Amino acid sequence: MALNKLYTTCIQSSSFLKTFQNVFGVTQARNFFNYFPTTTMPVEGPTEKINMYQAINDALDIILKEDDTAMIFGEDVAFGGVFRCSVNLQEKYGQARVFNTPLCEQGIVGFGIGVAAVGSTAIAEIQFADYIFPAFDQIVNEAAKFRYRSGNQFNCGKLTIRAPCGAVGHGGLYHSQSPEAYFAHTPGLKVVVPRGPIHAKGLLLSCIRDPDPCIVLEPKVLYRAGVEDVPSNDYSLPLGKAEVLQEGDAVTLIGWGTQVHVLMEVAQLAKSKFNVDCEVIDLVSILPWDKDTICKSARKTRRVLIAHEAPMTSGFGAELAATIQEECFLQLEAPVTRVTGFDTPFPCIFEPFYLPDKWRCLQAIRNLLDY
Amino acid sequence: MVLSKNCASLLGRYFRNTLIPKTLSASYTSSQVHADVKLEWTQNLNFTGSSSLLIPSYRVLNQQGQIIKESEDPKLSDSVLEKMYKNMTLLNVIDKILYESQRQGRISFYMTNFGEEATHIGSAAALNEDDVVFGQYRETGVLLWRGFTLSELMDQCYGNCDDQGKGRQMPVHYGSKRLNFVTISSPLATQLPQAAGAAYALKGKNKIVICYFGEGAASEGDAHAAFNFAATLGCPVIFFCRNNGYAISTPSKEQYKGDGIAGRGPGYGINTLRVDGNDIFAVYNATKMAKEYAITENKPVLIEALTYRVGHHSTSDDSTKYRSVEEVQHWTATENPVNRLRLYLENKDLWNEDMEKQWHTESRKDILTAFDAAEKKSKPHWSELFNDVYQEIPDHIRKQMEEMQQHIEQYKDQYPIKAYSP
Ligand SMILES: Cc1ncc(C[n+]2csc(CCOP(=O)(O)OP(=O)(O)O)c2C)c(N)n1
Ligand SMILES: [Mg+2]
């Protein structure tokens, strides 16, 4: 194409922009997963076909409506947030309850702890999980320990932090990270990762109502990846519960967030290439995590693969692997194996080589079967 | 018992030291200083509010491109003036082409600099190449001024095998050791305390550090830490704030309630300047003066340049959602920094329409040539993802690299290896 044609003014020539509504909506890299929608309904009643950011918006709407102490805040939240999760909420509930903060993550979380400490409901948005680290002290030393250090006189359980995480195709070092393990290392926090619209809504509602501070890490690539029939009514999904998506007897595949979709496809590949049935589990909740479901499956299949985007060393897979070998040692046919991001920062142009993609997972299954 | 005895003796020592010695007490009462705050007593209770200080904005050129007060004309040579104008307009054409190329999916991301050209070129021109730059991301003009080539720029945006950053970062995260421009990092404001540290270590070496940041980033804790460190530790650093009215969708008025960013300087004990950021001579004079002061006094300077982000925040943003087209038009029409310099040059007979056309054609051609070349180059070899985590690859990373090597051999068809260097 003649690049000369490119030379047209683009200051405010935004007609073509309208189709791209969220910050990382334009995915030009190859797809690294196929979306597997959830079809089992958590509750009866009417449903609506919506994607994940709309489901989150729906949950926030429900909370603002029912709880008049609830407030939503963060960077660029007022106009809807860079991923559109809070769109239209300020118009509906006013500037006092849905508002922009100055650009400061430690401020956002500290402010949220204060809101929660006096009994109001705080829903804080960190624009990208990669930018949660300025708030690390407030989260790890403050939110997580507020109850414990006061002998349960005070708590900030009404605080929920939402942050978009994970690979998106071209996010590079600072728009791709999956920091769940840092927070899972901190007693006092709860951490969940939804895999799609139904889970995003149900888990967010649970987290907001949970009596302890929670972090919801939302894989940003899923905001618009697919739609599901999401129940329109209020519902919640349990924290601390994993979900068996597909039963099998050969290998247990454990993941969370986007990786669940990768593993669903891997299970299909394993069936067609190796003629084995894998059991696919979405961990859903990183902390607390569902030891019973995981170990039950490990005892059944005797082979376990854990896959996550975050680096291998001290990733949350390490915790699962350690517990599985401790609990199921005699039943295992092979060492628990991990397929993860490498122990490097998240590299932009090399993302296709960095991710624990379906081929790396498939080969790991082969190795487990051949052990 | 032992404890209370200790306390008593400590207290005794405290009182002896602070109150009793005659010489000390004399200087103490006359200095009128308490906890290093100068004192003036009052019997009236009045708030000191945010409006008690209003820092004026320094301007040299008016909108017609005329010098308002003759003494403020920096009297730059014709060649410097021409380089300034050419850099500003070159930056515009680069921005237009790269912005559009992102819309076509040829590069993954881009951020334009429209409206802020004078802040980049005016400040860069006032410094030397060995003054160290810590940038935010919207300072491409500074790199152009220092001689960053079009190829270097395009190679970074493509993350190809000639990108000095080896394809690891998103587009516009430039960096150049050669040009003393420290590689851009996305997390906001992290560069501010780093700049203070660099300046401290460079004290007495006849150079300074300039640190660019947005008014949004100035809300981060790191910004406050940096100001206080630089002031207390005497760091020759220029904190250059581009106050362009927005941090993505958040307008400046939701970012602070004091007198802008400049208003903070005096609170930290930092000499401060506020300038019209769309006036290249104002920016130039301010930066020049700031450098002289920083280097002779070993102290920081804060400059707040008032400007406007004419383009969207980035290719991921649609600013029509949160600001009016009229607002943007006002800034492009009446406050346009490029036009202002052009009018000045035309008044002096240094520029005309023919030269404009010729320069435009030439710069577009050069940019497209570099763009095409960058697009054709392969990406770095995939194993570059494992290098530079540490100076030496540790065993555990080497093992991962070797496993990946084996895996790719086995699954050749599943990886885009052809796009990467052999
Ligand atoms: C620590 C951190 N938080 C949030 C972001 C996301 N972010 C990127 S740019 C930006 C706005 C910055 O505004 P400003 O500093 O005024 O610079 P401008 O874009 O106007 O040049 C935000 C919120 C980030 N990069 N880093
Ligand atoms: Mg700004």
PDB file of C-alpha atoms in Angstrom, chain A residues 51-261:
ATOM      1  CA  ASN A  51     -18.965  -9.466  27.125  1.00  0.00           C
ATOM      2  CA  MET A  52     -16.730  -9.250  30.174  1.00  0.00           C
ATOM      3  CA  TYR A  53     -16.407  -5.487  30.516  1.00  0.00           C
ATOM      4  CA  GLN A  54     -20.179  -5.192  30.265  1.00  0.00           C
ATOM      5  CA  ALA A  55     -20.629  -7.886  32.890  1.00  0.00           C
ATOM      6  CA  ILE A  56     -18.303  -5.977  35.225  1.00  0.00           C
ATOM      7  CA  ASN A  57     -20.227  -2.791  34.519  1.00  0.00           C
ATOM      8  CA  ASP A  58     -23.402  -4.670  35.374  1.00  0.00           C
ATOM      9  CA  ALA A  59     -21.985  -5.862  38.714  1.00  0.00           C
ATOM     10  CA  LEU A  60     -20.848  -2.338  39.611  1.00  0.00           C
ATOM     11  CA  ASP A  61     -24.290  -1.022  38.718  1.00  0.00           C
ATOM     12  CA  ILE A  62     -25.950  -3.583  41.012  1.00  0.00           C
ATOM     13  CA  ILE A  63     -23.723  -2.605  43.928  1.00  0.00           C
ATOM     14  CA  LEU A  64     -24.164   1.140  43.468  1.00  0.00           C
ATOM     15  CA  LYS A  65     -27.908   0.628  43.339  1.00  0.00           C
ATOM     16  CA  GLU A  66     -28.204  -1.564  46.435  1.00  0.00           C
ATOM     17  CA  ASP A  67     -25.477  -0.080  48.654  1.00  0.00           C
ATOM     18  CA  ASP A  68     -25.593   3.668  48.971  1.00  0.00           C
ATOM     19  CA  THR A  69     -22.225   3.775  50.709  1.00  0.00           C
ATOM     20  CA  ALA A  70     -20.545   2.187  47.688  1.00  0.00           C
ATOM     21  CA  MET A  71     -18.125   4.262  45.645  1.00  0.00           C
ATOM     22  CA  ILE A  72     -15.977   3.564  42.614  1.00  0.00           C
ATOM     23  CA  PHE A  73     -12.781   5.438  41.916  1.00  0.00           C
ATOM     24  CA  GLY A  74      -9.453   5.364  40.148  1.00  0.00           C
ATOM     25  CA  GLU A  75      -7.655   6.888  37.200  1.00  0.00           C
ATOM     26  CA  ASP A  76     -10.006   7.870  34.349  1.00  0.00           C
ATOM     27  CA  VAL A  77     -12.895   6.050  35.977  1.00  0.00           C
ATOM     28  CA  ALA A  78     -15.314   8.973  35.518  1.00  0.00           C
ATOM     29  CA  PHE A  79     -15.577   8.745  31.732  1.00  0.00           C
ATOM     30  CA  GLY A  80     -15.860   4.989  31.930  1.00  0.00           C
ATOM     31  CA  GLY A  81     -12.285   3.849  32.482  1.00  0.00           C
ATOM     32  CA  VAL A  82      -9.828   2.990  29.743  1.00  0.00           C
ATOM     33  CA  PHE A  83     -11.486  -0.419  29.409  1.00  0.00           C
ATOM     34  CA  ARG A  84     -15.022   0.976  29.714  1.00  0.00           C
ATOM     35  CA  CYS A  85     -15.900  -1.006  32.850  1.00  0.00           C
ATOM     36  CA  SER A  86     -17.403   1.998  34.647  1.00  0.00           C
ATOM     37  CA  VAL A  87     -19.073   3.538  31.612  1.00  0.00           C
ATOM     38  CA  ASN A  88     -22.294   5.497  32.338  1.00  0.00           C
ATOM     39  CA  LEU A  89     -22.045   4.944  36.073  1.00  0.00           C
ATOM     40  CA  GLN A  90     -21.091   8.504  36.941  1.00  0.00           C
ATOM     41  CA  GLU A  91     -24.065   9.786  34.931  1.00  0.00           C
ATOM     42  CA  LYS A  92     -26.284   7.404  36.846  1.00  0.00           C
ATOM     43  CA  TYR A  93     -24.949   7.723  40.380  1.00  0.00           C
ATOM     44  CA  GLY A  94     -23.231  11.092  40.484  1.00  0.00           C
ATOM     45  CA  GLN A  95     -19.726  12.457  40.902  1.00  0.00           C
ATOM     46  CA  ALA A  96     -19.621  11.828  44.618  1.00  0.00           C
ATOM     47  CA  ARG A  97     -19.814   8.078  44.107  1.00  0.00           C
ATOM     48  CA  VAL A  98     -18.046   7.464  40.801  1.00  0.00           C
ATOM     49  CA  PHE A  99     -15.016   9.649  40.371  1.00  0.00           C
ATOM     50  CA  ASN A 100     -11.516  10.208  39.055  1.00  0.00           C
ATOM     51  CA  THR A 101      -8.663  10.327  41.513  1.00  0.00           C
ATOM     52  CA  PRO A 102      -5.339  12.039  40.958  1.00  0.00           C
ATOM     53  CA  LEU A 103      -2.861   9.794  39.172  1.00  0.00           C
ATOM     54  CA  CYS A 104      -1.431   7.921  42.153  1.00  0.00           C
ATOM     55  CA  GLU A 105      -1.908   4.246  42.908  1.00  0.00           C
ATOM     56  CA  GLN A 106      -0.694   4.399  46.488  1.00  0.00           C
ATOM     57  CA  GLY A 107      -3.223   7.157  46.979  1.00  0.00           C
ATOM     58  CA  ILE A 108      -5.999   5.135  45.381  1.00  0.00           C
ATOM     59  CA  VAL A 109      -5.500   2.097  47.608  1.00  0.00           C
ATOM     60  CA  GLY A 110      -4.765   4.062  50.764  1.00  0.00           C
ATOM     61  CA  PHE A 111      -7.894   6.146  50.169  1.00  0.00           C
ATOM     62  CA  GLY A 112      -9.879   2.957  49.602  1.00  0.00           C
ATOM     63  CA  ILE A 113      -8.655   1.465  52.866  1.00  0.00           C
ATOM     64  CA  GLY A 114      -9.822   4.599  54.664  1.00  0.00           C
ATOM     65  CA  VAL A 115     -13.224   4.498  53.012  1.00  0.00           C
ATOM     66  CA  ALA A 116     -13.611   0.863  53.994  1.00  0.00           C
ATOM     67  CA  ALA A 117     -12.269   1.324  57.521  1.00  0.00           C
ATOM     68  CA  VAL A 118     -15.177   3.591  58.424  1.00  0.00           C
ATOM     69  CA  GLY A 119     -17.735   1.223  56.971  1.00  0.00           C
ATOM     70  CA  SER A 120     -18.303   2.330  53.389  1.00  0.00           C
ATOM     71  CA  THR A 121     -17.826   0.154  50.338  1.00  0.00           C
ATOM     72  CA  ALA A 122     -14.720   0.989  48.301  1.00  0.00           C
ATOM     73  CA  ILE A 123     -14.162  -0.289  44.781  1.00  0.00           C
ATOM     74  CA  ALA A 124     -10.780   0.894  43.597  1.00  0.00           C
ATOM     75  CA  GLU A 125      -9.579   0.519  40.039  1.00  0.00           C
ATOM     76  CA  ILE A 126      -5.880   0.273  39.251  1.00  0.00           C
ATOM     77  CA  GLN A 127      -5.617   1.049  35.537  1.00  0.00           C
ATOM     78  CA  PHE A 128      -3.230  -1.824  34.805  1.00  0.00           C
ATOM     79  CA  ALA A 129      -2.036  -4.542  37.164  1.00  0.00           C
ATOM     80  CA  ASP A 130       1.484  -3.562  36.057  1.00  0.00           C
ATOM     81  CA  TYR A 131       0.907  -0.248  37.869  1.00  0.00           C
ATOM     82  CA  ILE A 132      -0.271  -1.739  41.133  1.00  0.00           C
ATOM     83  CA  PHE A 133       3.250  -1.714  42.560  1.00  0.00           C
ATOM     84  CA  PRO A 134       3.278   1.897  43.797  1.00  0.00           C
ATOM     85  CA  ALA A 135       0.363   0.682  45.960  1.00  0.00           C
ATOM     86  CA  PHE A 136       2.178  -2.452  47.118  1.00  0.00           C
ATOM     87  CA  ASP A 137       2.844  -1.049  50.572  1.00  0.00           C
ATOM     88  CA  GLN A 138      -0.775   0.003  51.077  1.00  0.00           C
ATOM     89  CA  ILE A 139      -1.978  -3.423  49.924  1.00  0.00           C
ATOM     90  CA  VAL A 140       0.566  -5.691  51.590  1.00  0.00           C
ATOM     91  CA  ASN A 141       1.355  -3.812  54.795  1.00  0.00           C
ATOM     92  CA  GLU A 142      -1.918  -2.030  55.304  1.00  0.00           C
ATOM     93  CA  ALA A 143      -5.003  -3.618  53.711  1.00  0.00           C
ATOM     94  CA  ALA A 144      -3.824  -7.159  54.436  1.00  0.00           C
ATOM     95  CA  LYS A 145      -2.986  -6.481  58.077  1.00  0.00           C
ATOM     96  CA  PHE A 146      -5.603  -3.939  59.117  1.00  0.00           C
ATOM     97  CA  ARG A 147      -7.774  -6.465  60.917  1.00  0.00           C
ATOM     98  CA  TYR A 148      -4.993  -8.534  62.461  1.00  0.00           C
ATOM     99  CA  ARG A 149      -2.987  -5.717  63.962  1.00  0.00           C
ATOM    100  CA  SER A 150      -5.995  -4.104  65.607  1.00  0.00           C
ATOM    101  CA  GLY A 151      -7.144  -7.308  67.263  1.00  0.00           C
ATOM    102  CA  ASN A 152     -10.145  -7.189  64.936  1.00  0.00           C
ATOM    103  CA  GLN A 153     -11.263  -3.780  66.171  1.00  0.00           C
ATOM    104  CA  PHE A 154     -10.815  -2.384  62.689  1.00  0.00           C
ATOM    105  CA  ASN A 155     -10.898  -3.902  59.248  1.00  0.00           C
ATOM    106  CA  CYS A 156     -10.972  -2.807  55.617  1.00  0.00           C
ATOM    107  CA  GLY A 157     -12.912  -5.771  54.300  1.00  0.00           C
ATOM    108  CA  LYS A 158     -15.153  -3.497  52.282  1.00  0.00           C
ATOM    109  CA  LEU A 159     -12.254  -2.721  49.982  1.00  0.00           C
ATOM    110  CA  THR A 160     -12.080  -4.393  46.583  1.00  0.00           C
ATOM    111  CA  ILE A 161      -9.308  -3.653  44.108  1.00  0.00           C
ATOM    112  CA  ARG A 162      -9.828  -4.354  40.421  1.00  0.00           C
ATOM    113  CA  ALA A 163      -6.896  -4.433  38.005  1.00  0.00           C
ATOM    114  CA  PRO A 164      -6.572  -5.580  34.377  1.00  0.00           C
ATOM    115  CA  CYS A 165      -3.782  -8.102  33.979  1.00  0.00           C
ATOM    116  CA  GLY A 166      -2.180 -10.500  31.556  1.00  0.00           C
ATOM    117  CA  ALA A 167      -1.009 -10.769  27.979  1.00  0.00           C
ATOM    118  CA  VAL A 168      -2.783  -8.896  25.246  1.00  0.00           C
ATOM    119  CA  GLY A 169      -0.667  -9.469  22.157  1.00  0.00           C
ATOM    120  CA  HIS A 170       1.488  -6.360  22.177  1.00  0.00           C
ATOM    121  CA  GLY A 171       1.632  -5.006  25.715  1.00  0.00           C
ATOM    122  CA  GLY A 172       5.319  -5.495  26.365  1.00  0.00           C
ATOM    123  CA  LEU A 173       6.874  -5.222  29.792  1.00  0.00           C
ATOM    124  CA  TYR A 174       4.299  -2.993  31.429  1.00  0.00           C
ATOM    125  CA  HIS A 175       0.914  -3.876  30.000  1.00  0.00           C
ATOM    126  CA  SER A 176       1.112  -7.654  30.317  1.00  0.00           C
ATOM    127  CA  GLN A 177       2.121  -8.794  33.761  1.00  0.00           C
ATOM    128  CA  SER A 178       0.246 -11.248  35.969  1.00  0.00           C
ATOM    129  CA  PRO A 179       1.163 -10.314  39.542  1.00  0.00           C
ATOM    130  CA  GLU A 180      -1.114 -12.780  41.377  1.00  0.00           C
ATOM    131  CA  ALA A 181       1.717 -14.587  43.138  1.00  0.00           C
ATOM    132  CA  TYR A 182       2.991 -11.421  44.845  1.00  0.00           C
ATOM    133  CA  PHE A 183      -0.375 -10.996  46.528  1.00  0.00           C
ATOM    134  CA  ALA A 184      -0.929 -14.680  47.181  1.00  0.00           C
ATOM    135  CA  HIS A 185       2.186 -14.450  49.340  1.00  0.00           C
ATOM    136  CA  THR A 186       0.376 -12.046  51.636  1.00  0.00           C
ATOM    137  CA  PRO A 187      -1.873 -13.421  54.373  1.00  0.00           C
ATOM    138  CA  GLY A 188      -4.973 -11.286  54.717  1.00  0.00           C
ATOM    139  CA  LEU A 189      -5.804 -10.801  51.049  1.00  0.00           C
ATOM    140  CA  LYS A 190      -8.101 -12.705  48.734  1.00  0.00           C
ATOM    141  CA  VAL A 191      -7.250 -12.917  45.053  1.00  0.00           C
ATOM    142  CA  VAL A 192      -9.434 -14.083  42.175  1.00  0.00           C
ATOM    143  CA  VAL A 193      -9.073 -14.203  38.376  1.00  0.00           C
ATOM    144  CA  PRO A 194     -12.198 -14.520  36.204  1.00  0.00           C
ATOM    145  CA  ARG A 195     -12.127 -16.375  32.878  1.00  0.00           C
ATOM    146  CA  GLY A 196     -15.090 -14.612  31.255  1.00  0.00           C
ATOM    147  CA  PRO A 197     -18.255 -12.518  31.710  1.00  0.00           C
ATOM    148  CA  ILE A 198     -20.246 -14.869  33.961  1.00  0.00           C
ATOM    149  CA  HIS A 199     -17.328 -15.277  36.335  1.00  0.00           C
ATOM    150  CA  ALA A 200     -16.332 -11.631  36.231  1.00  0.00           C
ATOM    151  CA  LYS A 201     -19.755 -10.535  37.421  1.00  0.00           C
ATOM    152  CA  GLY A 202     -20.281 -13.250  40.040  1.00  0.00           C
ATOM    153  CA  LEU A 203     -16.784 -13.028  41.472  1.00  0.00           C
ATOM    154  CA  LEU A 204     -16.760  -9.250  41.595  1.00  0.00           C
ATOM    155  CA  LEU A 205     -20.057  -9.229  43.488  1.00  0.00           C
ATOM    156  CA  SER A 206     -18.684 -11.818  45.921  1.00  0.00           C
ATOM    157  CA  CYS A 207     -15.483  -9.874  46.439  1.00  0.00           C
ATOM    158  CA  ILE A 208     -17.274  -6.609  47.095  1.00  0.00           C
ATOM    159  CA  ARG A 209     -19.497  -8.300  49.685  1.00  0.00           C
ATOM    160  CA  ASP A 210     -16.754 -10.413  51.202  1.00  0.00           C
ATOM    161  CA  PRO A 211     -15.684  -9.261  54.686  1.00  0.00           C
ATOM    162  CA  ASP A 212     -12.002  -9.219  53.709  1.00  0.00           C
ATOM    163  CA  PRO A 213     -10.065  -7.071  51.214  1.00  0.00           C
ATOM    164  CA  CYS A 214     -10.030  -8.664  47.771  1.00  0.00           C
ATOM    165  CA  ILE A 215      -8.112  -8.204  44.551  1.00  0.00           C
ATOM    166  CA  VAL A 216      -9.788  -9.055  41.260  1.00  0.00           C
ATOM    167  CA  LEU A 217      -7.259  -9.491  38.483  1.00  0.00           C
ATOM    168  CA  GLU A 218      -9.158  -9.235  35.212  1.00  0.00           C
ATOM    169  CA  PRO A 219      -7.336 -10.596  32.138  1.00  0.00           C
ATOM    170  CA  LYS A 220      -7.647  -7.557  29.878  1.00  0.00           C
ATOM    171  CA  VAL A 221      -7.607  -9.563  26.683  1.00  0.00           C
ATOM    172  CA  LEU A 222     -10.901 -11.112  27.798  1.00  0.00           C
ATOM    173  CA  TYR A 223     -12.827  -7.836  28.167  1.00  0.00           C
ATOM    174  CA  ARG A 224     -14.091  -8.159  24.609  1.00  0.00           C
ATOM    175  CA  ALA A 225     -12.932 -11.650  23.699  1.00  0.00           C
ATOM    176  CA  GLY A 226     -16.374 -13.209  23.772  1.00  0.00           C
ATOM    177  CA  VAL A 227     -19.925 -12.923  25.004  1.00  0.00           C
ATOM    178  CA  GLU A 228     -21.821 -15.223  27.326  1.00  0.00           C
ATOM    179  CA  ASP A 229     -25.426 -15.461  28.483  1.00  0.00           C
ATOM    180  CA  VAL A 230     -24.895 -13.635  31.730  1.00  0.00           C
ATOM    181  CA  PRO A 231     -27.719 -13.740  34.301  1.00  0.00           C
ATOM    182  CA  SER A 232     -29.219 -10.265  34.586  1.00  0.00           C
ATOM    183  CA  ASN A 233     -30.041 -10.732  38.243  1.00  0.00           C
ATOM    184  CA  ASP A 234     -27.763 -10.425  41.201  1.00  0.00           C
ATOM    185  CA  TYR A 235     -25.718 -13.562  41.902  1.00  0.00           C
ATOM    186  CA  SER A 236     -22.397 -14.426  43.385  1.00  0.00           C
ATOM    187  CA  LEU A 237     -19.813 -17.112  42.807  1.00  0.00           C
ATOM    188  CA  PRO A 238     -17.982 -18.623  45.765  1.00  0.00           C
ATOM    189  CA  LEU A 239     -14.448 -17.479  46.588  1.00  0.00           C
ATOM    190  CA  GLY A 240     -11.996 -20.287  47.217  1.00  0.00           C
ATOM    191  CA  LYS A 241     -13.701 -22.738  44.861  1.00  0.00           C
ATOM    192  CA  ALA A 242     -12.101 -24.198  41.737  1.00  0.00           C
ATOM    193  CA  GLU A 243     -14.190 -25.467  38.842  1.00  0.00           C
ATOM    194  CA  VAL A 244     -13.799 -28.664  36.871  1.00  0.00           C
ATOM    195  CA  LEU A 245     -14.662 -27.650  33.310  1.00  0.00           C
ATOM    196  CA  GLN A 246     -14.055 -30.949  31.697  1.00  0.00           C
ATOM    197  CA  GLU A 247     -13.612 -34.345  33.253  1.00  0.00           C
ATOM    198  CA  GLY A 248     -10.888 -36.738  32.236  1.00  0.00           C
ATOM    199  CA  ASP A 249      -8.659 -39.490  33.556  1.00  0.00           C
ATOM    200  CA  ALA A 250      -5.278 -38.975  31.901  1.00  0.00           C
ATOM    201  CA  VAL A 251      -3.854 -35.631  33.004  1.00  0.00           C
ATOM    202  CA  THR A 252      -5.167 -32.789  35.165  1.00  0.00           C
ATOM    203  CA  LEU A 253      -4.647 -29.383  33.530  1.00  0.00           C
ATOM    204  CA  ILE A 254      -4.848 -26.433  35.935  1.00  0.00           C
ATOM    205  CA  GLY A 255      -4.981 -22.783  34.929  1.00  0.00           C
ATOM    206  CA  TRP A 256      -6.768 -19.500  35.597  1.00  0.00           C
ATOM    207  CA  GLY A 257      -7.884 -16.521  33.538  1.00  0.00           C
ATOM    208  CA  THR A 258      -6.956 -16.585  29.869  1.00  0.00           C
ATOM    209  CA  GLN A 259      -4.898 -19.728  30.318  1.00  0.00           C
ATOM    210  CA  VAL A 260      -8.072 -21.730  30.984  1.00  0.00           C
ATOM    211  CA  HIS A 261      -9.074 -21.149  27.362  1.00  0.00           C
TER     212      HIS A 261
END
